mmCIF file of C-alpha atoms in Angstrom:
data_model
loop_
_atom_site.group_PDB
_atom_site.id
_atom_site.type_symbol
_atom_site.label_atom_id
_atom_site.label_comp_id
_atom_site.label_asym_id
_atom_site.label_seq_id
_atom_site.Cartn_x
_atom_site.Cartn_y
_atom_site.Cartn_z
ATOM 1 C CA MET A 14 -36.080 -1.396 -51.800
ATOM 2 C CA PRO A 15 -33.572 -1.558 -54.688
ATOM 3 C CA GLY A 16 -33.034 1.721 -56.492
ATOM 4 C CA GLY A 17 -35.657 3.555 -54.444
ATOM 5 C CA TYR A 18 -38.666 2.405 -56.496
ATOM 6 C CA PRO A 19 -41.660 2.104 -54.084
ATOM 7 C CA SER A 20 -44.237 1.257 -56.763
ATOM 8 C CA VAL A 21 -44.407 -0.364 -60.179
ATOM 9 C CA LEU A 22 -46.721 -0.928 -63.140
ATOM 10 C CA VAL A 23 -46.127 -4.218 -64.980
ATOM 11 C CA VAL A 24 -47.291 -4.101 -68.611
ATOM 12 C CA ASP A 25 -47.421 -7.594 -70.152
ATOM 13 C CA ASP A 26 -50.101 -9.479 -72.108
ATOM 14 C CA SER A 27 -49.080 -12.822 -70.558
ATOM 15 C CA LEU A 28 -50.952 -13.303 -67.277
ATOM 16 C CA VAL A 29 -48.351 -15.796 -66.036
ATOM 17 C CA GLN A 30 -45.357 -13.551 -66.846
ATOM 18 C CA ARG A 31 -47.159 -10.486 -65.492
ATOM 19 C CA GLN A 32 -47.995 -12.119 -62.179
ATOM 20 C CA HIS A 33 -44.478 -13.522 -61.910
ATOM 21 C CA ALA A 34 -42.970 -10.039 -62.387
ATOM 22 C CA ALA A 35 -45.443 -8.587 -59.874
ATOM 23 C CA MET A 36 -44.475 -11.239 -57.327
ATOM 24 C CA LEU A 37 -40.758 -10.433 -57.733
ATOM 25 C CA CYS A 38 -41.464 -6.727 -57.260
ATOM 26 C CA ARG A 39 -43.314 -7.422 -54.029
ATOM 27 C CA GLU A 40 -40.415 -9.548 -52.824
ATOM 28 C CA LEU A 41 -38.144 -6.564 -53.487
ATOM 29 C CA GLY A 42 -40.269 -4.432 -51.167
ATOM 30 C CA MET A 43 -42.419 -2.472 -53.601
ATOM 31 C CA ASP A 44 -45.573 -1.469 -51.737
ATOM 32 C CA LEU A 45 -47.798 -0.783 -54.747
ATOM 33 C CA VAL A 46 -47.833 -3.128 -57.737
ATOM 34 C CA TYR A 47 -50.172 -2.379 -60.645
ATOM 35 C CA GLU A 48 -50.756 -4.596 -63.672
ATOM 36 C CA ALA A 49 -51.880 -3.963 -67.267
ATOM 37 C CA SER A 50 -52.267 -6.391 -70.169
ATOM 38 C CA ASP A 51 -51.085 -4.033 -72.923
ATOM 39 C CA GLY A 52 -50.095 -0.461 -73.651
ATOM 40 C CA ARG A 53 -53.611 0.922 -73.998
ATOM 41 C CA GLU A 54 -54.719 -0.522 -70.675
ATOM 42 C CA ALA A 55 -51.556 0.823 -69.054
ATOM 43 C CA LEU A 56 -52.172 4.351 -70.414
ATOM 44 C CA ALA A 57 -55.781 4.274 -69.202
ATOM 45 C CA LEU A 58 -54.603 3.194 -65.746
ATOM 46 C CA LEU A 59 -51.921 5.890 -65.624
ATOM 47 C CA SER A 60 -54.512 8.551 -66.484
ATOM 48 C CA MET A 61 -56.607 7.530 -63.477
ATOM 49 C CA LEU A 62 -53.925 7.125 -60.829
ATOM 50 C CA VAL A 63 -53.461 10.041 -58.452
ATOM 51 C CA LEU A 64 -50.022 8.738 -57.464
ATOM 52 C CA PRO A 65 -48.263 7.341 -60.562
ATOM 53 C CA PRO A 66 -45.922 4.339 -60.227
ATOM 54 C CA SER A 67 -42.198 5.048 -59.837
ATOM 55 C CA LEU A 68 -41.275 2.336 -62.375
ATOM 56 C CA LEU A 69 -42.736 0.720 -65.507
ATOM 57 C CA ILE A 70 -41.797 -2.852 -66.471
ATOM 58 C CA VAL A 71 -42.801 -3.191 -70.115
ATOM 59 C CA ASP A 72 -43.007 -6.168 -72.470
ATOM 60 C CA LEU A 73 -42.425 -5.577 -76.178
ATOM 61 C CA GLU A 74 -44.621 -8.078 -77.999
ATOM 62 C CA MET A 75 -48.226 -7.313 -77.037
ATOM 63 C CA PRO A 76 -51.487 -7.205 -79.034
ATOM 64 C CA GLY A 77 -53.329 -3.921 -79.323
ATOM 65 C CA MET A 78 -50.371 -1.697 -78.497
ATOM 66 C CA ASP A 79 -46.881 -3.138 -78.441
ATOM 67 C CA GLY A 80 -43.975 -1.890 -76.339
ATOM 68 C CA PHE A 81 -42.572 0.419 -79.027
ATOM 69 C CA GLU A 82 -45.936 2.129 -79.533
ATOM 70 C CA PHE A 83 -46.299 2.418 -75.763
ATOM 71 C CA LEU A 84 -42.967 4.245 -75.457
ATOM 72 C CA GLU A 85 -44.000 6.681 -78.183
ATOM 73 C CA GLU A 86 -47.308 7.351 -76.419
ATOM 74 C CA LEU A 87 -45.527 7.988 -73.117
ATOM 75 C CA HIS A 88 -43.442 10.607 -74.878
ATOM 76 C CA ARG A 89 -46.435 12.161 -76.627
ATOM 77 C CA LEU A 90 -48.289 12.426 -73.329
ATOM 78 C CA GLN A 91 -45.171 13.764 -71.558
ATOM 79 C CA VAL A 92 -45.158 10.865 -69.093
ATOM 80 C CA PHE A 93 -41.452 10.523 -68.239
ATOM 81 C CA LEU A 94 -41.452 7.548 -65.876
ATOM 82 C CA PRO A 95 -38.464 5.175 -65.543
ATOM 83 C CA VAL A 96 -38.885 2.180 -67.885
ATOM 84 C CA LEU A 97 -37.417 -1.321 -67.673
ATOM 85 C CA ILE A 98 -37.834 -3.454 -70.804
ATOM 86 C CA ALA A 99 -38.579 -7.138 -70.116
ATOM 87 C CA SER A 100 -39.012 -9.365 -73.155
ATOM 88 C CA SER A 101 -38.381 -12.843 -74.518
ATOM 89 C CA ARG A 102 -37.341 -11.412 -77.883
ATOM 90 C CA GLU A 103 -33.734 -11.144 -79.069
ATOM 91 C CA GLN A 104 -31.373 -8.780 -77.294
ATOM 92 C CA MET A 105 -30.893 -6.582 -80.370
ATOM 93 C CA LEU A 106 -34.627 -5.854 -80.462
ATOM 94 C CA MET A 107 -34.638 -5.006 -76.762
ATOM 95 C CA ASN A 108 -31.642 -2.749 -77.322
ATOM 96 C CA SER A 109 -33.576 -0.959 -80.053
ATOM 97 C CA ALA A 110 -36.429 -0.324 -77.639
ATOM 98 C CA ASN A 111 -33.958 0.985 -75.081
ATOM 99 C CA THR A 112 -32.407 3.319 -77.653
ATOM 100 C CA LEU A 113 -35.828 4.540 -78.777
ATOM 101 C CA GLY A 114 -36.797 5.329 -75.198
ATOM 102 C CA LYS A 115 -33.645 7.361 -74.650
ATOM 103 C CA GLU A 116 -34.144 9.233 -77.929
ATOM 104 C CA LEU A 117 -37.635 10.112 -76.705
ATOM 105 C CA GLY A 118 -36.204 11.414 -73.432
ATOM 106 C CA LEU A 119 -37.536 8.589 -71.251
ATOM 107 C CA PRO A 120 -35.474 7.375 -68.270
ATOM 108 C CA MET A 121 -34.536 3.875 -69.448
ATOM 109 C CA VAL A 122 -33.459 1.650 -66.568
ATOM 110 C CA ALA A 123 -32.394 -1.653 -68.162
ATOM 111 C CA THR A 124 -33.314 -4.458 -70.574
ATOM 112 C CA LEU A 125 -33.878 -7.930 -69.124
ATOM 113 C CA ALA A 126 -34.729 -11.255 -70.754
ATOM 114 C CA LYS A 127 -37.846 -13.094 -69.592
ATOM 115 C CA PRO A 128 -38.547 -14.966 -67.474
ATOM 116 C CA LEU A 129 -37.335 -12.440 -64.921
ATOM 117 C CA CYS A 130 -35.365 -13.659 -61.932
ATOM 118 C CA LEU A 131 -35.086 -11.939 -58.572
ATOM 119 C CA THR A 132 -31.296 -11.515 -58.638
ATOM 120 C CA GLN A 133 -31.199 -9.885 -62.094
ATOM 121 C CA LEU A 134 -34.104 -7.580 -61.304
ATOM 122 C CA ARG A 135 -32.590 -6.490 -58.005
ATOM 123 C CA GLU A 136 -29.226 -5.829 -59.673
ATOM 124 C CA ALA A 137 -30.776 -3.841 -62.534
ATOM 125 C CA LEU A 138 -32.782 -1.644 -60.178
ATOM 126 C CA THR A 139 -29.895 -1.157 -57.776
ATOM 127 C CA ASN A 140 -27.413 -0.148 -60.478
ATOM 128 C CA ARG A 141 -29.780 2.245 -62.226
ATOM 129 C CA LEU A 142 -31.133 4.812 -59.803
ATOM 130 C CA PRO A 143 -34.054 6.873 -61.126
ATOM 131 C CA GLN A 144 -32.020 10.058 -61.498
ATOM 132 C CA GLN A 145 -29.329 8.160 -63.419
ATOM 133 C CA ALA A 146 -31.505 5.976 -65.580
ATOM 134 C CA GLY A 147 -31.950 8.409 -68.437
ATOM 135 C CA ARG A 148 -31.272 11.941 -69.484
ATOM 136 C CA ALA A 149 -34.535 13.523 -70.529
ATOM 137 C CA ARG A 150 -34.106 16.473 -72.804
ATOM 138 C CA PRO A 151 -34.651 19.766 -70.959
ATOM 139 C CA ALA A 152 -37.510 21.970 -72.078
ATOM 140 C CA PRO A 153 -36.400 24.850 -74.298
ATOM 141 C CA LEU A 154 -35.775 28.059 -72.376
ATOM 142 C CA PRO A 155 -37.127 31.476 -73.514
ATOM 143 C CA LEU A 156 -33.819 32.725 -74.871
ATOM 144 C CA THR A 157 -33.146 35.273 -77.589
ATOM 145 C CA ALA A 158 -30.108 36.171 -79.638
ATOM 146 C CA GLY A 159 -30.089 39.449 -77.719
ATOM 147 C CA ASP A 160 -29.627 37.548 -74.429
ATOM 148 C CA LEU A 161 -26.652 35.700 -75.850
ATOM 149 C CA ASP A 162 -25.164 38.824 -77.422
ATOM 150 C CA THR A 163 -25.384 40.612 -74.062
ATOM 151 C CA ALA A 164 -23.753 37.648 -72.312
ATOM 152 C CA LEU A 165 -20.863 37.708 -74.777
ATOM 153 C CA ARG A 166 -20.335 41.448 -74.485
ATOM 154 C CA GLU A 167 -20.413 41.212 -70.666
ATOM 155 C CA HIS A 168 -18.066 38.206 -70.667
ATOM 156 C CA ALA A 169 -20.705 36.080 -68.922
ATOM 157 C CA LEU A 170 -19.796 32.921 -70.859
ATOM 158 C CA LYS A 171 -17.107 31.034 -68.999
ATOM 159 C CA VAL A 172 -15.012 28.005 -69.907
ATOM 160 C CA HIS A 173 -14.921 24.760 -67.968
ATOM 161 C CA TYR A 174 -12.392 22.001 -68.601
ATOM 162 C CA GLN A 175 -12.917 18.242 -68.683
ATOM 163 C CA PRO A 176 -9.763 16.177 -68.096
ATOM 164 C CA LYS A 177 -8.545 13.702 -70.713
ATOM 165 C CA VAL A 178 -6.342 10.964 -69.262
ATOM 166 C CA ASP A 179 -4.044 8.219 -70.521
ATOM 167 C CA MET A 180 -6.003 4.965 -70.316
ATOM 168 C CA HIS A 181 -2.931 2.878 -69.562
ATOM 169 C CA THR A 182 -1.507 4.958 -66.738
ATOM 170 C CA GLY A 183 -4.397 7.183 -65.697
ATOM 171 C CA LEU A 184 -2.173 10.263 -65.975
ATOM 172 C CA LEU A 185 -3.608 13.594 -67.095
ATOM 173 C CA ARG A 186 -2.761 14.403 -70.715
ATOM 174 C CA GLY A 187 -5.062 17.246 -71.661
ATOM 175 C CA VAL A 188 -8.434 18.939 -71.260
ATOM 176 C CA GLU A 189 -11.422 19.750 -73.433
ATOM 177 C CA ALA A 190 -12.677 23.339 -73.250
ATOM 178 C CA LEU A 191 -16.452 23.581 -72.858
ATOM 179 C CA ALA A 192 -18.524 26.782 -72.818
ATOM 180 C CA ARG A 193 -20.782 27.401 -69.806
ATOM 181 C CA TRP A 194 -23.422 30.102 -69.412
ATOM 182 C CA THR A 195 -25.351 31.028 -66.273
ATOM 183 C CA HIS A 196 -28.187 33.412 -67.086
ATOM 184 C CA PRO A 197 -28.945 35.978 -64.332
ATOM 185 C CA VAL A 198 -32.634 35.005 -64.322
ATOM 186 C CA LEU A 199 -32.926 31.570 -65.936
ATOM 187 C CA GLY A 200 -29.834 30.075 -64.294
ATOM 188 C CA PRO A 201 -27.542 27.575 -66.074
ATOM 189 C CA ILE A 202 -28.284 27.301 -69.805
ATOM 190 C CA PRO A 203 -27.490 23.912 -71.411
ATOM 191 C CA PRO A 204 -24.957 24.138 -74.278
ATOM 192 C CA ASP A 205 -27.322 22.211 -76.546
ATOM 193 C CA GLN A 206 -29.622 25.243 -76.330
ATOM 194 C CA PHE A 207 -27.272 28.204 -76.575
ATOM 195 C CA ILE A 208 -24.859 26.745 -79.158
ATOM 196 C CA PRO A 209 -27.608 26.291 -81.815
ATOM 197 C CA LEU A 210 -28.857 29.777 -80.933
ATOM 198 C CA ALA A 211 -25.370 31.143 -81.566
ATOM 199 C CA GLU A 212 -25.149 29.353 -84.913
ATOM 200 C CA GLN A 213 -28.528 30.632 -86.051
ATOM 201 C CA SER A 214 -27.816 34.240 -85.094
ATOM 202 C CA ASP A 215 -24.247 34.685 -86.383
ATOM 203 C CA LEU A 216 -22.892 34.755 -82.834
ATOM 204 C CA ILE A 217 -20.987 31.497 -83.112
ATOM 205 C CA GLU A 218 -17.778 33.221 -84.215
ATOM 206 C CA PRO A 219 -17.536 35.621 -81.243
ATOM 207 C CA LEU A 220 -18.572 32.773 -78.927
ATOM 208 C CA THR A 221 -15.891 30.424 -80.254
ATOM 209 C CA LEU A 222 -13.207 33.119 -80.178
ATOM 210 C CA SER A 223 -14.155 33.977 -76.594
ATOM 211 C CA VAL A 224 -13.842 30.325 -75.564
ATOM 212 C CA LEU A 225 -10.563 30.017 -77.467
ATOM 213 C CA ASP A 226 -9.048 33.115 -75.844
ATOM 214 C CA GLN A 227 -10.072 32.085 -72.319
ATOM 215 C CA ALA A 228 -8.901 28.501 -72.807
ATOM 216 C CA LEU A 229 -5.540 29.467 -74.281
ATOM 217 C CA ALA A 230 -4.947 31.916 -71.418
ATOM 218 C CA GLN A 231 -5.749 29.197 -68.893
ATOM 219 C CA THR A 232 -3.514 26.676 -70.636
ATOM 220 C CA ALA A 233 -0.656 29.186 -70.615
ATOM 221 C CA ALA A 234 -1.243 29.807 -66.898
ATOM 222 C CA TRP A 235 -1.080 26.084 -66.168
ATOM 223 C CA GLN A 236 2.093 25.876 -68.219
ATOM 224 C CA THR A 237 3.827 28.534 -66.088
ATOM 225 C CA ARG A 238 3.181 26.217 -63.121
ATOM 226 C CA GLY A 239 4.787 23.278 -64.878
ATOM 227 C CA LEU A 240 1.615 21.609 -66.124
ATOM 228 C CA ASN A 241 1.917 21.100 -69.885
ATOM 229 C CA LEU A 242 -1.397 19.992 -71.333
ATOM 230 C CA SER A 243 -3.046 19.647 -74.699
ATOM 231 C CA LEU A 244 -6.214 21.676 -75.217
ATOM 232 C CA ALA A 245 -9.200 20.471 -77.244
ATOM 233 C CA ILE A 246 -11.760 22.946 -78.561
ATOM 234 C CA ASN A 247 -14.885 22.344 -80.633
ATOM 235 C CA LEU A 248 -15.137 24.093 -83.972
ATOM 236 C CA SER A 249 -18.538 25.003 -85.383
ATOM 237 C CA PRO A 250 -19.138 24.170 -89.059
ATOM 238 C CA ARG A 251 -20.039 27.836 -89.568
ATOM 239 C CA LEU A 252 -16.465 28.848 -88.777
ATOM 240 C CA LEU A 253 -15.047 26.629 -91.504
ATOM 241 C CA GLU A 254 -16.433 29.204 -93.942
ATOM 242 C CA SER A 255 -14.397 32.036 -92.396
ATOM 243 C CA PRO A 256 -11.458 33.040 -94.643
ATOM 244 C CA THR A 257 -9.544 34.347 -91.587
ATOM 245 C CA LEU A 258 -9.945 31.196 -89.494
ATOM 246 C CA VAL A 259 -6.425 29.833 -89.933
ATOM 247 C CA GLU A 260 -4.704 33.167 -89.346
ATOM 248 C CA HIS A 261 -6.791 33.967 -86.295
ATOM 249 C CA PHE A 262 -6.148 30.617 -84.606
ATOM 250 C CA SER A 263 -2.434 30.903 -85.361
ATOM 251 C CA ALA A 264 -2.255 34.460 -83.998
ATOM 252 C CA GLN A 265 -4.142 33.576 -80.815
ATOM 253 C CA VAL A 266 -1.905 30.610 -80.038
ATOM 254 C CA ALA A 267 1.223 32.686 -80.622
ATOM 255 C CA GLN A 268 -0.119 35.535 -78.512
ATOM 256 C CA HIS A 269 -0.450 33.228 -75.502
ATOM 257 C CA GLY A 270 3.016 31.759 -75.987
ATOM 258 C CA LEU A 271 1.776 28.275 -76.856
ATOM 259 C CA ASP A 272 2.621 25.835 -79.628
ATOM 260 C CA PRO A 273 0.018 24.878 -82.273
ATOM 261 C CA HIS A 274 0.710 21.220 -81.448
ATOM 262 C CA GLN A 275 -0.941 21.807 -78.059
ATOM 263 C CA LEU A 276 -4.307 22.669 -79.626
ATOM 264 C CA MET A 277 -6.636 19.896 -80.810
ATOM 265 C CA ILE A 278 -9.481 21.168 -82.976
ATOM 266 C CA GLU A 279 -12.544 18.905 -82.810
ATOM 267 C CA ILE A 280 -14.792 18.753 -85.867
ATOM 268 C CA THR A 281 -18.003 16.748 -86.096
ATOM 269 C CA GLU A 282 -18.606 14.791 -89.263
ATOM 270 C CA GLY A 283 -21.660 16.923 -90.006
ATOM 271 C CA SER A 284 -19.398 19.970 -90.224
ATOM 272 C CA LEU A 285 -17.993 18.674 -93.480
ATOM 273 C CA ALA A 286 -21.213 17.951 -95.302
ATOM 274 C CA LYS A 287 -22.029 21.236 -97.065
ATOM 275 C CA ARG A 288 -18.808 22.600 -98.572
ATOM 276 C CA LEU A 289 -16.154 19.914 -98.437
ATOM 277 C CA ASP A 290 -13.793 21.971 -100.601
ATOM 278 C CA VAL A 291 -13.905 24.931 -98.183
ATOM 279 C CA ALA A 292 -13.656 22.691 -95.107
ATOM 280 C CA LEU A 293 -10.753 20.743 -96.586
ATOM 281 C CA ASN A 294 -8.893 23.958 -97.391
ATOM 282 C CA ARG A 295 -9.220 25.343 -93.856
ATOM 283 C CA LEU A 296 -8.492 22.088 -92.057
ATOM 284 C CA ALA A 297 -5.534 21.117 -94.217
ATOM 285 C CA ARG A 298 -3.967 24.550 -93.641
ATOM 286 C CA LEU A 299 -4.513 24.258 -89.894
ATOM 287 C CA ARG A 300 -2.849 20.859 -89.930
ATOM 288 C CA LEU A 301 0.010 22.278 -92.017
ATOM 289 C CA ARG A 302 0.648 24.782 -89.238
ATOM 290 C CA GLY A 303 0.821 22.066 -86.614
ATOM 291 C CA PHE A 304 -2.672 22.038 -85.133
ATOM 292 C CA GLY A 305 -4.191 18.678 -84.272
ATOM 293 C CA LEU A 306 -7.474 17.665 -85.924
ATOM 294 C CA SER A 307 -9.981 15.368 -84.257
ATOM 295 C CA ILE A 308 -13.036 13.823 -85.894
ATOM 296 C CA ASP A 309 -15.558 14.185 -83.067
ATOM 297 C CA ASP A 310 -18.553 11.934 -82.338
ATOM 298 C CA TYR A 311 -17.088 9.236 -84.594
ATOM 299 C CA GLY A 312 -19.639 6.657 -85.647
ATOM 300 C CA THR A 313 -22.758 8.819 -85.422
ATOM 301 C CA GLY A 314 -22.786 9.728 -89.125
ATOM 302 C CA PHE A 315 -22.929 7.704 -92.298
ATOM 303 C CA SER A 316 -19.664 8.737 -93.896
ATOM 304 C CA SER A 317 -17.135 8.839 -91.050
ATOM 305 C CA MET A 318 -14.696 6.516 -92.798
ATOM 306 C CA GLN A 319 -14.970 8.504 -96.007
ATOM 307 C CA GLN A 320 -14.068 11.679 -94.120
ATOM 308 C CA LEU A 321 -11.062 9.957 -92.559
ATOM 309 C CA ALA A 322 -9.752 9.334 -96.055
ATOM 310 C CA ARG A 323 -10.222 12.977 -97.094
ATOM 311 C CA ILE A 324 -9.187 15.071 -94.062
ATOM 312 C CA PRO A 325 -5.735 14.890 -92.387
ATOM 313 C CA PHE A 326 -7.098 13.977 -88.956
ATOM 314 C CA THR A 327 -4.732 13.134 -86.116
ATOM 315 C CA GLU A 328 -7.301 11.924 -83.594
ATOM 316 C CA LEU A 329 -10.436 9.794 -83.640
ATOM 317 C CA LYS A 330 -12.952 10.523 -80.882
ATOM 318 C CA ILE A 331 -15.537 7.814 -80.322
ATOM 319 C CA ASP A 332 -19.014 9.036 -79.457
ATOM 320 C CA ARG A 333 -20.373 8.354 -75.977
ATOM 321 C CA SER A 334 -23.309 6.410 -77.429
ATOM 322 C CA PHE A 335 -20.884 3.601 -78.327
ATOM 323 C CA VAL A 336 -19.262 3.676 -74.889
ATOM 324 C CA SER A 337 -21.998 3.961 -72.281
ATOM 325 C CA GLU A 338 -23.652 0.589 -72.905
ATOM 326 C CA ALA A 339 -20.895 -1.417 -74.546
ATOM 327 C CA THR A 340 -20.338 -3.597 -71.480
ATOM 328 C CA GLN A 341 -23.936 -4.879 -71.788
ATOM 329 C CA ARG A 342 -24.223 -4.916 -75.587
ATOM 330 C CA PRO A 343 -21.823 -7.216 -77.459
ATOM 331 C CA HIS A 344 -22.517 -5.657 -80.866
ATOM 332 C CA LEU A 345 -21.315 -2.296 -79.547
ATOM 333 C CA GLN A 346 -18.103 -3.980 -78.438
ATOM 334 C CA VAL A 347 -17.605 -5.155 -82.018
ATOM 335 C CA ILE A 348 -18.020 -1.557 -83.264
ATOM 336 C CA LEU A 349 -15.655 -0.239 -80.602
ATOM 337 C CA ARG A 350 -13.020 -2.847 -81.373
ATOM 338 C CA SER A 351 -13.254 -2.096 -85.095
ATOM 339 C CA ALA A 352 -12.979 1.682 -84.596
ATOM 340 C CA LEU A 353 -10.020 1.394 -82.239
ATOM 341 C CA GLU A 354 -8.196 -1.026 -84.509
ATOM 342 C CA MET A 355 -8.775 1.264 -87.483
ATOM 343 C CA ALA A 356 -7.455 4.256 -85.499
ATOM 344 C CA HIS A 357 -4.354 2.237 -84.642
ATOM 345 C CA GLN A 358 -3.788 1.204 -88.253
ATOM 346 C CA LEU A 359 -4.185 4.813 -89.454
ATOM 347 C CA GLY A 360 -1.829 6.162 -86.803
ATOM 348 C CA LEU A 361 -4.573 8.205 -85.105
ATOM 349 C CA VAL A 362 -4.800 8.806 -81.364
ATOM 350 C CA SER A 363 -7.973 7.121 -80.096
ATOM 351 C CA VAL A 364 -10.157 8.937 -77.567
ATOM 352 C CA ALA A 365 -13.341 7.669 -75.917
ATOM 353 C CA GLU A 366 -15.792 10.090 -74.328
ATOM 354 C CA GLY A 367 -18.665 9.373 -71.957
ATOM 355 C CA ILE A 368 -16.822 6.905 -69.683
ATOM 356 C CA GLU A 369 -19.034 6.712 -66.615
ATOM 357 C CA THR A 370 -18.234 3.401 -64.914
ATOM 358 C CA LEU A 371 -15.149 1.386 -64.079
ATOM 359 C CA GLN A 372 -16.559 -1.375 -66.303
ATOM 360 C CA ASP A 373 -16.549 1.055 -69.258
ATOM 361 C CA TRP A 374 -12.945 1.971 -68.427
ATOM 362 C CA ARG A 375 -11.759 -1.641 -68.194
ATOM 363 C CA LEU A 376 -13.411 -2.608 -71.484
ATOM 364 C CA LEU A 377 -11.788 0.289 -73.334
ATOM 365 C CA GLN A 378 -8.425 -0.572 -71.790
ATOM 366 C CA THR A 379 -8.804 -4.150 -73.006
ATOM 367 C CA LEU A 380 -9.678 -2.932 -76.503
ATOM 368 C CA GLY A 381 -6.620 -0.676 -76.629
ATOM 369 C CA CYS A 382 -8.122 2.815 -76.388
ATOM 370 C CA GLN A 383 -5.454 5.420 -75.632
ATOM 371 C CA ILE A 384 -7.211 8.431 -74.091
ATOM 372 C CA GLY A 385 -10.421 8.592 -72.069
ATOM 373 C CA GLN A 386 -12.725 11.226 -70.633
ATOM 374 C CA GLY A 387 -16.023 11.093 -68.815
ATOM 375 C CA TRP A 388 -17.663 11.409 -65.436
ATOM 376 C CA LEU A 389 -15.731 8.425 -64.067
ATOM 377 C CA ILE A 390 -12.637 10.629 -64.323
ATOM 378 C CA ALA A 391 -14.173 14.064 -63.745
ATOM 379 C CA LYS A 392 -16.911 16.400 -64.849
ATOM 380 C CA ALA A 393 -15.974 19.642 -66.551
ATOM 381 C CA MET A 394 -14.682 22.149 -63.982
ATOM 382 C CA PRO A 395 -13.429 25.739 -63.738
ATOM 383 C CA GLY A 396 -9.730 26.148 -64.465
ATOM 384 C CA ASP A 397 -8.883 26.933 -60.844
ATOM 385 C CA ASP A 398 -10.276 23.558 -59.768
ATOM 386 C CA LEU A 399 -7.933 21.479 -61.922
ATOM 387 C CA HIS A 400 -4.965 21.395 -59.537
ATOM 388 C CA PRO A 401 -7.070 20.347 -56.487
ATOM 389 C CA TRP A 402 -8.720 17.687 -58.648
ATOM 390 C CA LEU A 403 -5.316 16.488 -59.814
ATOM 391 C CA ARG A 404 -4.103 16.004 -56.253
ATOM 392 C CA GLY A 405 -7.130 13.829 -55.505
ATOM 393 C CA HIS A 406 -6.857 12.018 -58.824
ATOM 394 C CA ARG A 407 -3.381 10.762 -57.952
ATOM 395 C CA GLN A 408 -4.962 8.635 -55.230
ATOM 396 C CA ARG A 409 -6.958 6.742 -57.894
ATOM 397 C CA LEU A 410 -4.113 5.937 -60.272
ATOM 398 C CA ALA A 411 -3.540 2.446 -58.883
ATOM 399 C CA LEU A 412 -7.201 1.603 -59.490
ATOM 400 C CA LEU A 413 -7.199 2.971 -63.041
ATOM 401 C CA ARG A 414 -3.965 1.477 -64.298
ATOM 402 C CA ALA A 415 -4.230 -1.571 -66.517
ATOM 403 C CA GLU A 416 -1.212 -3.558 -65.319
ATOM 404 C CA PRO A 417 0.425 -1.729 -62.394
ATOM 405 C CA GLU A 418 3.166 -4.302 -61.926
ATOM 406 C CA ASP A 419 4.382 -3.855 -65.529
ATOM 407 C CA LEU A 420 4.463 -0.061 -65.541
ATOM 408 C CA ALA A 421 7.561 2.037 -65.054
ATOM 409 C CA ALA A 422 7.558 4.711 -62.361
ATOM 410 C CA PRO A 423 4.961 7.336 -63.363
ATOM 411 C CA THR A 424 6.043 10.753 -64.504
ATOM 412 C CA GLN A 425 5.626 13.231 -61.666
ATOM 413 C CA GLN A 426 2.800 15.660 -62.213
ATOM 414 C CA PRO A 427 3.188 19.172 -60.798
ATOM 415 C CA ASP A 428 0.859 20.508 -58.108
#
């Protein structure tokens, strides 16, 4: 059966549409097909079933409890089942439901227009396996500032590196340094849990400086082997308040024998909200010394363009939320095209993160994006794994290149 879904619950107030969807699911080999006429009936059924369905097909416009309310109730009840939205309403409304589901941590499979057809349903379920359909937020772990402080003092936080490649040639251009922590008891700790903990407990400065020192040392080691790469590192808004920030970054880069131009400092728009005067002072001085400045997660805030006019950025990094579904959502393509054109007009290097499929890659190539990173290229990896990855990556260059017949011979990359 497509996507490995053996059972399904179809939630639709239209008897005809509901039975049609149920029939298609049976044709696709689903052994158990349940039906409900609205959200309330579906929740009552789910509470009684010993074996819950592996998929929910949900309409949006229903009396009693509509599709949006149903998604909220699933989240409230901690029922994280894969959801496929099927509706006759406009695509933008379906996209909103899909976004809401993801924000609630539900595994969202796809959005399809009614009436459903067998080919579209099979394709949607095949392309979106349950473990890939959504990224539910992990439950908070019982961590304390003391745990993190101990990890820092024992050098337990390590740095992994995600490759950034030229979108025209596929060649490696740089890496982004990302902190990783494996707790001796709790195992791997997600960054979205230990980074906020560090910021709340005044440990963000030692954490950032540890990542910076490790990453610069690794970049210098690569350089001795002939691999000259740029290094991107995320800067917490808390560090923009440090009066020694500029001097420390400059000293660390010099100590490792690198050039400031090799370091790209990524700043989220939210970092600039509280004390623009302080942030502007630090960032302008860093730029004066040759460091690159990237506005990270571009498009997720309300004043990104205003910040571009204030801060001497050299790079614009487009948030993954505008990349991951752009091939299916035309309005996202409009936003992408606008952002990339603006970056070009301002003389900024354009970077897209979160590229997970070849379709994402091709679209961004067509729109003129310059640098890309994401799981299609590689996940973040330990520094020692970069050279083996690079040898394998060379075999994919022909697939990734936009117009192979028009390209000059590629620059040789060292082993």
